[in-house]
XYZ file of C-alpha atoms in Angstrom:
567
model
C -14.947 4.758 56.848
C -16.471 6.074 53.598
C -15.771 4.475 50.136
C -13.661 6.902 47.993
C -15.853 8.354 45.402
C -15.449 6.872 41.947
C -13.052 8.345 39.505
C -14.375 10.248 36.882
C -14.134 9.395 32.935
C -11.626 12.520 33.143
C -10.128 11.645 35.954
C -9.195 7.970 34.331
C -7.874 9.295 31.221
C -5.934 11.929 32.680
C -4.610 9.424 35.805
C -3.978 7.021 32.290
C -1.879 9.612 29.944
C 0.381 10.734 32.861
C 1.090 7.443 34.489
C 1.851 5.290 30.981
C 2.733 7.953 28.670
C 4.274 10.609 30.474
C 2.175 13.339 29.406
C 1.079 15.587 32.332
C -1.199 17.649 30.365
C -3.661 16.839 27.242
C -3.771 19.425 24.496
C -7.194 20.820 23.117
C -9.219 18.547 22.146
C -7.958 15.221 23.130
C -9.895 15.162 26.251
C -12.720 15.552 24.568
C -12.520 13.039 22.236
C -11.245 10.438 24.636
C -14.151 10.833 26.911
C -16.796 10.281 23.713
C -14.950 6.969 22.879
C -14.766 5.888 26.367
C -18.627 6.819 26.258
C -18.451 4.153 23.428
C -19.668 6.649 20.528
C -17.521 6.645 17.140
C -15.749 9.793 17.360
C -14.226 11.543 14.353
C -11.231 13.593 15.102
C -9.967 16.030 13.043
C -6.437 17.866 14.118
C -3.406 19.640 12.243
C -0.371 17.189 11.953
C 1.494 16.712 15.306
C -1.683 17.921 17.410
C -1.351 14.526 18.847
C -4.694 12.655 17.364
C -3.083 9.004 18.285
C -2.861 9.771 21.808
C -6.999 9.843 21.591
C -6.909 5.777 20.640
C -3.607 5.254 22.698
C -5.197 6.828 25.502
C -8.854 5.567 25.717
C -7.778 1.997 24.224
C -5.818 0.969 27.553
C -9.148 2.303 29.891
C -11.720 -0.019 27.644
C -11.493 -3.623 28.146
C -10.309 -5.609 24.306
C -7.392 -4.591 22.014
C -7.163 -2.337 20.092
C -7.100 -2.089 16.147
C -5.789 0.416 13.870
C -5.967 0.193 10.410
C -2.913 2.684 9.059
C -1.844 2.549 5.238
C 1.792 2.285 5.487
C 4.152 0.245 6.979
C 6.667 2.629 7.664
C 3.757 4.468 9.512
C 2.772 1.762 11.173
C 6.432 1.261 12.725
C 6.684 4.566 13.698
C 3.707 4.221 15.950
C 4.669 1.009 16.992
C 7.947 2.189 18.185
C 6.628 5.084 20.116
C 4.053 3.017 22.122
C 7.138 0.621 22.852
C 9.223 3.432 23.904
C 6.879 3.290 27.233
C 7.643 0.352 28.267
C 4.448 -1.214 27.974
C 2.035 -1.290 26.629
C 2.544 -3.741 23.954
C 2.242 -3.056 20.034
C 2.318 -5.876 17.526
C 1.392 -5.792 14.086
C 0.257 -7.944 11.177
C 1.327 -6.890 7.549
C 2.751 -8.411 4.536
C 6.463 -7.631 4.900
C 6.779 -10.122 7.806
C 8.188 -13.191 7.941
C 5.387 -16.028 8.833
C 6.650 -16.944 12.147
C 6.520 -12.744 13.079
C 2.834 -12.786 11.826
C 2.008 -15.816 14.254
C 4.031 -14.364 17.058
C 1.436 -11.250 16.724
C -1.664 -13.417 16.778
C -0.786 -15.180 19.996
C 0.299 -11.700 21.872
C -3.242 -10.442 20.350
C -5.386 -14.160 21.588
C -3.148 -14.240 25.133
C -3.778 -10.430 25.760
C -0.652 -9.671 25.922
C -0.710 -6.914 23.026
C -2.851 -3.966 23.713
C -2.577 -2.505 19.742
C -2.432 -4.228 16.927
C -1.806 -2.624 13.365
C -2.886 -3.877 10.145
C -3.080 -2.527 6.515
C -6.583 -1.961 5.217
C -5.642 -4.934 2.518
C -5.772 -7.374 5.357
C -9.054 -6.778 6.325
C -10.078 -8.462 2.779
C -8.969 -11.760 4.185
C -11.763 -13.534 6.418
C -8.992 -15.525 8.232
C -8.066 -12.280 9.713
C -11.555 -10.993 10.368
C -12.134 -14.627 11.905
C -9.107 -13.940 14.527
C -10.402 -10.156 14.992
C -13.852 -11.256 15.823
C -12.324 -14.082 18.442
C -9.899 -11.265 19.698
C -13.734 -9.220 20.544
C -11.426 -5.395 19.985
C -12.794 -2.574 21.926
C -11.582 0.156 19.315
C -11.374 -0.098 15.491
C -9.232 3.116 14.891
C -9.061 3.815 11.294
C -5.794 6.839 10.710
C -5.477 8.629 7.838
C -9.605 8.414 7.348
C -9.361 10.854 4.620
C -8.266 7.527 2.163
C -12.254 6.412 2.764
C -13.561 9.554 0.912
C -14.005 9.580 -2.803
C -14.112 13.461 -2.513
C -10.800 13.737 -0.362
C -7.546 13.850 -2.179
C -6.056 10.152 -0.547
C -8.812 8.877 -2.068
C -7.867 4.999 -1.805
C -10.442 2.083 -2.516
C -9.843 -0.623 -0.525
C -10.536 1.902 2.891
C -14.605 1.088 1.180
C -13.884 -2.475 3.069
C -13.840 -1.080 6.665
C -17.369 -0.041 7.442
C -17.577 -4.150 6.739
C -14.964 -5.323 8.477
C -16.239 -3.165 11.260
C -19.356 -5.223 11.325
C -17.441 -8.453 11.006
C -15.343 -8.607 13.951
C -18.016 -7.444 16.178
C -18.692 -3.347 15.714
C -16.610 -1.751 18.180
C -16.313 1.794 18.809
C -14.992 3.466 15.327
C -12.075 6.551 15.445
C -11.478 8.008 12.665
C -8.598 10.057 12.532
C -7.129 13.035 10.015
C -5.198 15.787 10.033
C -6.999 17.233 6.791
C -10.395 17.287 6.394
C -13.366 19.749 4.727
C -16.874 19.211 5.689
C -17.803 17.382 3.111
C -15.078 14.953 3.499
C -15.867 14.580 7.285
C -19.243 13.442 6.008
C -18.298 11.240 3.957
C -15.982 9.588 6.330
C -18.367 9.217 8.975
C -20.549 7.395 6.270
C -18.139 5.673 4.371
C -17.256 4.038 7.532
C -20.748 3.458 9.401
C -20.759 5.456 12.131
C -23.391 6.056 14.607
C -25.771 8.186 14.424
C -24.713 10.080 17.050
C -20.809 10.051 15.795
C -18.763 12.526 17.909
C -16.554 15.173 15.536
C -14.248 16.606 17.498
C -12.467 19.653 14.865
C -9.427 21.063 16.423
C -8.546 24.522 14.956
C -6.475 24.079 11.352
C -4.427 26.937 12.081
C -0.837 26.983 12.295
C -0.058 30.132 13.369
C 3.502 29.448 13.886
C 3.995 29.198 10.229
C 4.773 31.660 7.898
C 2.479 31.135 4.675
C 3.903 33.305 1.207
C 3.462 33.229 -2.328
C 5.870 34.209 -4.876
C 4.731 34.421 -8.368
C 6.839 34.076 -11.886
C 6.670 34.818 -14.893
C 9.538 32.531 -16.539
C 10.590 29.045 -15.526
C 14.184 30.121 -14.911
C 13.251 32.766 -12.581
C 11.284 30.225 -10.478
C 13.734 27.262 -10.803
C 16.695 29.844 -9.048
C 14.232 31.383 -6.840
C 13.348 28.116 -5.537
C 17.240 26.338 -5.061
C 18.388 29.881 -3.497
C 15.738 29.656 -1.122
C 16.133 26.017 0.116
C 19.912 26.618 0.305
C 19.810 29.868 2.412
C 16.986 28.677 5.356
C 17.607 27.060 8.557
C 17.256 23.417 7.824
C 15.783 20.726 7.680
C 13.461 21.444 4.972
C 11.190 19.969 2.512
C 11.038 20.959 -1.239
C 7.875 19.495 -2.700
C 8.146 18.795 -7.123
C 5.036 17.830 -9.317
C 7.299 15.545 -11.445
C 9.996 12.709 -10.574
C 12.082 14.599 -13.014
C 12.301 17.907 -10.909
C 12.624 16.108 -7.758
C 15.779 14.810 -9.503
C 17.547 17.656 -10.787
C 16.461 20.487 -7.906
C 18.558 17.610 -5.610
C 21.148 17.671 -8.033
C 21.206 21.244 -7.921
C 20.963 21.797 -4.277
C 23.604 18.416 -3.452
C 25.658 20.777 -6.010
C 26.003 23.809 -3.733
C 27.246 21.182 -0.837
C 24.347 20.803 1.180
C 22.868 17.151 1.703
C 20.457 16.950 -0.091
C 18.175 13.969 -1.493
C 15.343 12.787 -4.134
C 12.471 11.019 -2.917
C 9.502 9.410 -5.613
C 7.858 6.627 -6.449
C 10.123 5.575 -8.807
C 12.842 4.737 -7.083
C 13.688 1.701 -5.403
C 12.269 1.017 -2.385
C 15.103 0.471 -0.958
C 16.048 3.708 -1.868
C 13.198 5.425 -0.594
C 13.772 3.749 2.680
C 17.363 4.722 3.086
C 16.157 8.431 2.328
C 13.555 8.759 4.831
C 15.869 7.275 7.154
C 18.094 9.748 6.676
C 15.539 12.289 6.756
C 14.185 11.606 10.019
C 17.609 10.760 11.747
C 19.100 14.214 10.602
C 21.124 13.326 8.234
C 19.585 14.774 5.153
C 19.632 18.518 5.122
C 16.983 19.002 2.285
C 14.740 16.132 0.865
C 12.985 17.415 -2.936
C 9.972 15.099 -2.925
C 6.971 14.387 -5.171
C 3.903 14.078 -2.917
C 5.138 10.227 -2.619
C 6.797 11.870 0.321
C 3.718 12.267 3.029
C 2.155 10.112 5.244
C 4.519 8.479 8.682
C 6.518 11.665 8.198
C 7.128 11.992 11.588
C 9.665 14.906 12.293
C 9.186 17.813 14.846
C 12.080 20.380 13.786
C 11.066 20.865 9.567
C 11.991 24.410 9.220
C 11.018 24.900 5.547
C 8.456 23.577 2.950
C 8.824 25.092 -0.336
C 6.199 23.923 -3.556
C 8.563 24.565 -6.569
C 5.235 24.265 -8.426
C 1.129 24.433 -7.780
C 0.047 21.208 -5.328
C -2.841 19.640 -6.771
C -5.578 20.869 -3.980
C -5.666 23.032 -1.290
C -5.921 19.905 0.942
C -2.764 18.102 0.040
C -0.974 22.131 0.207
C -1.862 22.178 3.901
C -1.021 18.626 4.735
C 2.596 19.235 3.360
C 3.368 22.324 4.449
C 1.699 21.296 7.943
C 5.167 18.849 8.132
C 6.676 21.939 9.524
C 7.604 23.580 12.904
C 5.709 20.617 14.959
C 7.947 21.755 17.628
C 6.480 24.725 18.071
C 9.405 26.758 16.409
C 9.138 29.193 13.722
C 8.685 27.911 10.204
C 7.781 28.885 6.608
C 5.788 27.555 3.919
C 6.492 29.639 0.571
C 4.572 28.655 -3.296
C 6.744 29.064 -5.749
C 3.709 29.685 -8.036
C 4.034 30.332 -12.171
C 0.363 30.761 -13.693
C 1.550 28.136 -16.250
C 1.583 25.210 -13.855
C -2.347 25.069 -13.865
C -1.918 23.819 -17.173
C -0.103 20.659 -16.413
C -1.985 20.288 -13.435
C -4.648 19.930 -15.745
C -2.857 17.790 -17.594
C -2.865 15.258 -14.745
C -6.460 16.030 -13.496
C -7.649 14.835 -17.668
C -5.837 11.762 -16.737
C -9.236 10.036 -15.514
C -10.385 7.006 -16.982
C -12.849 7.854 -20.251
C -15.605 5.672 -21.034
C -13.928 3.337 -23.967
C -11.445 2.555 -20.894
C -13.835 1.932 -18.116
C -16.098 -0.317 -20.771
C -13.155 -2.039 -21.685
C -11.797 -3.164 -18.310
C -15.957 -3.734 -17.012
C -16.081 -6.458 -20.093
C -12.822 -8.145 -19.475
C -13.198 -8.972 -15.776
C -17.706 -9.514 -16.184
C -16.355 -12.251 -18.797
C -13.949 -13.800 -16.110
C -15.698 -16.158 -14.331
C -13.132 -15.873 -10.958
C -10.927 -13.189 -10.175
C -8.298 -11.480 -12.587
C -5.154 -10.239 -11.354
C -4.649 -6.403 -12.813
C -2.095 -7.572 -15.213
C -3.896 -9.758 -16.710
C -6.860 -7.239 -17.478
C -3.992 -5.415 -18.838
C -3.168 -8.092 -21.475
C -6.674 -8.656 -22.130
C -7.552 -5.482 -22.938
C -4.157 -3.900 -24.206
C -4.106 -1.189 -21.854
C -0.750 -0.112 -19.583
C -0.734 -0.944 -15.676
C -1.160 2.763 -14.497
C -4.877 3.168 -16.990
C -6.158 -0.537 -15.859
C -5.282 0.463 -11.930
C -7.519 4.024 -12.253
C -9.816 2.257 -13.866
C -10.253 -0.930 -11.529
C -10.433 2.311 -8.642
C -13.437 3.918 -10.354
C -15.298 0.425 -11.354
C -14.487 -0.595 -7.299
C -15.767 2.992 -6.119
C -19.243 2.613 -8.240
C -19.661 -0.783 -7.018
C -19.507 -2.512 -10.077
C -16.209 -4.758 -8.827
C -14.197 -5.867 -5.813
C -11.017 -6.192 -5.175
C -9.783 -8.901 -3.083
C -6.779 -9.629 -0.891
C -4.011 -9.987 -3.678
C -5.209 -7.726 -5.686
C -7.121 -9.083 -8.215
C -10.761 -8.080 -9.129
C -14.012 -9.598 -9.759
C -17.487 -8.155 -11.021
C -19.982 -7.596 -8.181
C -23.089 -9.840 -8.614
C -25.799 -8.802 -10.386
C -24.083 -5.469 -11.964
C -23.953 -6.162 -15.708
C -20.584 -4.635 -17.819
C -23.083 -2.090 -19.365
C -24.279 -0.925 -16.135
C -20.337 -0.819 -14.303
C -19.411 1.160 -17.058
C -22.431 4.177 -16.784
C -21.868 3.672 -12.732
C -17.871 4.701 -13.368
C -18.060 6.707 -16.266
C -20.557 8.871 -14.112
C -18.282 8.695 -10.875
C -15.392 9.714 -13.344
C -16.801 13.007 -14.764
C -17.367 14.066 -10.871
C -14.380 12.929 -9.939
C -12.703 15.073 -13.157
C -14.811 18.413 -12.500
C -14.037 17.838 -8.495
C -10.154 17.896 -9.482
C -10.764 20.691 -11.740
C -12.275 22.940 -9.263
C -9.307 21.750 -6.609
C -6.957 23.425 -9.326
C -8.743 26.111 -9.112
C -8.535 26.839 -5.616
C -4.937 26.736 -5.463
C -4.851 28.993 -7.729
C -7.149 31.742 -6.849
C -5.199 30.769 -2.802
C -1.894 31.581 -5.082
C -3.136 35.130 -6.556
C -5.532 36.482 -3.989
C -4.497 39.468 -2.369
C -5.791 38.876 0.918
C -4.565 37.368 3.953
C -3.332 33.666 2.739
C -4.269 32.259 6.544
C -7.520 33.416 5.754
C -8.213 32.035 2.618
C -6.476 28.444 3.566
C -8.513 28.010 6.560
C -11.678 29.121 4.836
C -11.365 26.219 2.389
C -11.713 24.094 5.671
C -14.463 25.754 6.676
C -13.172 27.530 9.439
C -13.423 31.307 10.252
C -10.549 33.995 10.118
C -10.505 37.432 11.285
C -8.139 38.641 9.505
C -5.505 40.284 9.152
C -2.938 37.410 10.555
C 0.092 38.978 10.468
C 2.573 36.294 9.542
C 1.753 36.001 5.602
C 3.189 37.653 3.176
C 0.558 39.986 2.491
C -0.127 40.586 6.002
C 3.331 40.934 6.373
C 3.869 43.677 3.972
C 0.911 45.497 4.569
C 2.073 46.109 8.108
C 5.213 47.545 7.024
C 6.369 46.707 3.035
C 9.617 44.891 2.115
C 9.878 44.875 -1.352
C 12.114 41.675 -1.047
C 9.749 39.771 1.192
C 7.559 37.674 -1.437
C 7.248 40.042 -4.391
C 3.697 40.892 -5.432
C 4.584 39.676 -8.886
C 8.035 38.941 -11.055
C 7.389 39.606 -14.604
C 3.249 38.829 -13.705
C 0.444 41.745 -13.263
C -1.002 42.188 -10.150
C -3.889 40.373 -9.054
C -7.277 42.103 -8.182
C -7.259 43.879 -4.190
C -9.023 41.819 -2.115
C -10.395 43.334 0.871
C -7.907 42.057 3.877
C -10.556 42.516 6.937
C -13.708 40.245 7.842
C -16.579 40.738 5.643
C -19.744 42.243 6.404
C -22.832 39.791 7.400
C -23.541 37.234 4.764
C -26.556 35.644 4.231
C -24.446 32.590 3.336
C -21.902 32.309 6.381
C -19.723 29.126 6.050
C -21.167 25.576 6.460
C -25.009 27.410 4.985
C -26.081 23.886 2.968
C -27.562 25.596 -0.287
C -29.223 24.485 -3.721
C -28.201 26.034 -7.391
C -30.492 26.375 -9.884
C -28.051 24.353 -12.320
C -25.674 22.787 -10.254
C -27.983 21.405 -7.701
C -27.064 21.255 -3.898
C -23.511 22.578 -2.370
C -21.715 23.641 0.632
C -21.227 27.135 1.129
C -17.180 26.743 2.150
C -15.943 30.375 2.872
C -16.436 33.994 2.348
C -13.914 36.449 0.898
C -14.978 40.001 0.678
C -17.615 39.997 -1.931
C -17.090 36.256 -3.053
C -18.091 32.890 -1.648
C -16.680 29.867 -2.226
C -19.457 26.766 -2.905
C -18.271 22.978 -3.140
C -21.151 21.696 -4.829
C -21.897 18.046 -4.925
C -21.946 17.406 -8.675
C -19.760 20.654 -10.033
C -16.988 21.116 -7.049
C -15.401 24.081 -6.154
C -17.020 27.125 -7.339
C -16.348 30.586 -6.487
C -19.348 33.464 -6.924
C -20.216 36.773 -6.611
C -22.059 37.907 -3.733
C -23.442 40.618 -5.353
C -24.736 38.601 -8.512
C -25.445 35.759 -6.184
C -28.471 38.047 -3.944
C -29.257 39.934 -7.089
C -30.237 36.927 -9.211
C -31.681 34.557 -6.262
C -28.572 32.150 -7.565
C -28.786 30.454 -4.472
C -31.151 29.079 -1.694
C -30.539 27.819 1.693
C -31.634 24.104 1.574
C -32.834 22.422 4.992
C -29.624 20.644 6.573
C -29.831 16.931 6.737
């Protein structure tokens, strides 16, 4: 009798998602990916929130031989996942972080060492202890999954240091296959992430599409505070709920729930200040459907895992175009119709600003560089604080920048220590350096949102060409699409009490010599990334400058720009 051929990598992954998880089908894109990690290359994947990127490391974990590890930033996150993997029945999820009891912690090793865990989360600050590399290496993982990868990038907006341990840890428990995972993610940031993190060579990026087309994108812009502030509470309190109401201060978040708890609805603050007990009991309520309307700072983000937001409003301008799509992307993951309306005032840019000046200058980074290079051991950030006068929040963005030039490290509990052989003097230049890129990148984020906020083109367009990714436009569910298509003076007025922007020209442009993704070089601001196209303008994130938005016409007519050999 002849042997029954052998099952496909496919065939395995499918047979695998059905039979454990339930899921008869795969969406776009997971397949993919799941056969390049089984094929043991690092894969990159890159898909819109609730496009299902865990089931890529869920699926392909339990068909390669070795747990699996997955380094996610929260805790609340990393429950969340946990309790969806145990929702199957097997297979088992166990993880190791700082709010557990010892005897949980040991209890997570021993499933882990006895194979009887399959997944095992951790916080990235764990991987600074070498007792835990010691008992990942023994464990021999086949996957090192690393979510929300967009924290490794200096250039994304998570930006968070201790994700610059991984590529190391990677190495130190044996270098299993790397996914990295994000639902956000320019190309520039992808490249970063795949080096940030060591990846082969021959890394897989799998990209699904960033477009939501389910999701009603408008802009309404004001000229007086008031006029937004009403705007915004009548809004929230007349759409289908649950909704989201994103604040740039703690203070809004406050009084826009006051105002909307005030016209009976249930409605909640959430922001780092609060307790986190507090916070906790919110997002509890938010996810179990007992909160109608939750007014958040951007606190309010990652492990929110709810399929039926109808709403996001901003009641002011988001700080980048990236954190705008990964909030309003919290909506209509269930496939139902949602909006996503920018309450936009042209005076918000200047507190934005506000907050993008907040960097670290050059007296600040010197000071902090001297205190902990004249520390012989580490120095917890409170005492660099005493020693050099400074408040909590300034010595924290400074430690950051010092840690992201090199010039420190921070271990396990926090505390930092000067990198051998990097002298104060030299930390300092490394961060102050690092800082003034970091301060013209957020600059040129602002300025993104805002041209996104008063362009007069399709808004799907201009969103997904910050990602890089081609539109034909028109759309047909944004505001401008909208009400070219037939006008409704109440949808999303052009303007209240603001002059029109400038016509932008709503249809795909003619041939460019600089389509998106061309790698080019400046005459003054060196090399860049040309990111999208917009009629007669093209959008440049340049390595040194950021954003940047030119004139096609000036651009070919003054030989502003070459095309630079990729690579």
């Amino acid at each position: 009798m002849d042997a029954q051929p052998a099952e496909s990598p496919a065939e395995l992954l499918t047979r695998t998602a059905a039979e454990v998880f339930g899921w008869k089908t795969l969406r776009p894109g997971q397949l993919t990916a799941m056969e390049a990690v089984l094929a043991g290359r690092d894969t990159l994947v890159v898909m819109p929130t609730g496009a299902g990127k865990s089931a890529v490391y869920q699926v392909a974990g339990l068909a390669m031989a070795g747990p699996t590890v997955v380094v996610s930033p929260l805790i609340a996150l990393q429950r969340d996942q946990i309790a969806g993997l145990l929702g199957h029945g097997r297979p088992d999820a166990v993880a190791v972080n700082s709010a557990q009891r010892s005897g949980e912690t040991q209890a997570a090793w021993d499933a882990v060492r006895h194979g009887e865990a399959e997944y095992l989360f951790l916080s990235p600050e764990q991987l600074a202890k070498e007792e835990v590399l010691d008992r990942l290496a023994e464990a021999r993982p086949s996957l090192f999954v690393v979510d929300e990868a967009q924290c490794v990038a200096a250039w994304g907006h998570d930006f968070r240091p201790d994700y610059l341990r991984l590529a190391h840890a990677v190495r130190r428990v044996g270098r299993p296959t790397v996914v990295a995972l994000t639902a956000t993610a320019s190309p520039p940031v992808r490249a970063e992430i795949v080096r940030r993190l060591g990846m082969g060579d021959d890394a897989a990026q799998v990209v699904a599409g960033f477009d939501r087309p389910g999701i009603t994108l408008e802009v309404r812009r004001f000229a007086e505070e008031a006029d937004r502030r009403r705007a915004v509470v009548e809004r929230a309190a007349a759409e289908p709920k649950p909704g989201l109401v994103y604040t740039a201060t703690r203070r809004d978040a406050e009084e826009y729930a006051a105002e909307l708890a005030g016209l009976g609805l249930l409605a909640a603050a959430y922001h780092a200040g609060l307790r986190p007990s507090e916070r906790s009991r919110v997002h509890g309520a938010f996810l179990e459907g007992r909160a109608d309307v939750v007014v958040a700072t951007s606190a309010f983000g990652m492990g929110i895992d709810k399929e039926d937001v109808r709403f996001v409003l901003h009641a002011s301008l988001p700080g980048s175009l990236d954190a705008y799509y990964q909030e309003i992307g919290r909506a209509g993951r269930d496939g139902g119709p949602a909006l996503a309306v920018l309450h936009y005032r042209p005076g918000d840019s200047g507190l934005r600003r506000m907050f993008a000046a907040r960097t670290p200058g050059e007296e600040t980074l010197g000071e902090v560089a001297e205190a902990v290079h004249d520390q012989e051991g580490p120095m917890g950030l409170d005492e660099v604080g005493e020693e050099t006068d400074l408040s909590r929040r300034r010595v924290t963005a400074a430690a950051n920048l010092l840690e992201q030039a090199g010039a420190v490290r921070t271990d396990d509990r926090g505390r930092v220590r000067a990198e051998p052989g990097v002298s104060a003097g030299a930390a300092t230049e490394r961060a102050t350096r690092a800082a003034e890129a970091h301060r013209r990148l957020e600059e040129s984020r602002l300025a993104m949102v805002r041209a996104y906020a008063e362009s007069r083109g399709c808004r799907r367009r201009f969103l997904l060409g910050y990602f890089g990714e081609e539109y034909d436009a028109p759309c047909g569910n944004c505001d401008v699409c909208l009400a070219a298509r037939s006008p409704d003076p109440a949808r999303g007025t052009p303007a209240e009490g603001v002059a029109e922007a400038p016509e932008t020209a709503a249809g795909p442009p003619a041939a460019s010599p600089y389509p998106p993704g061309t790698p080019v070089r400046h005459r003054e601001w060196g090399d860049g990334t040309v990111m999208s196209e917009e009629g007669d303008r093209i959008t440049v994130l340049f390595d040194s400058m950021g954003y940047r938005t030119l004139s096609l016409p000036t651009v070919t007519t003054r030989n502003l720009l070459t095309v630079r050999p990729e690579g």
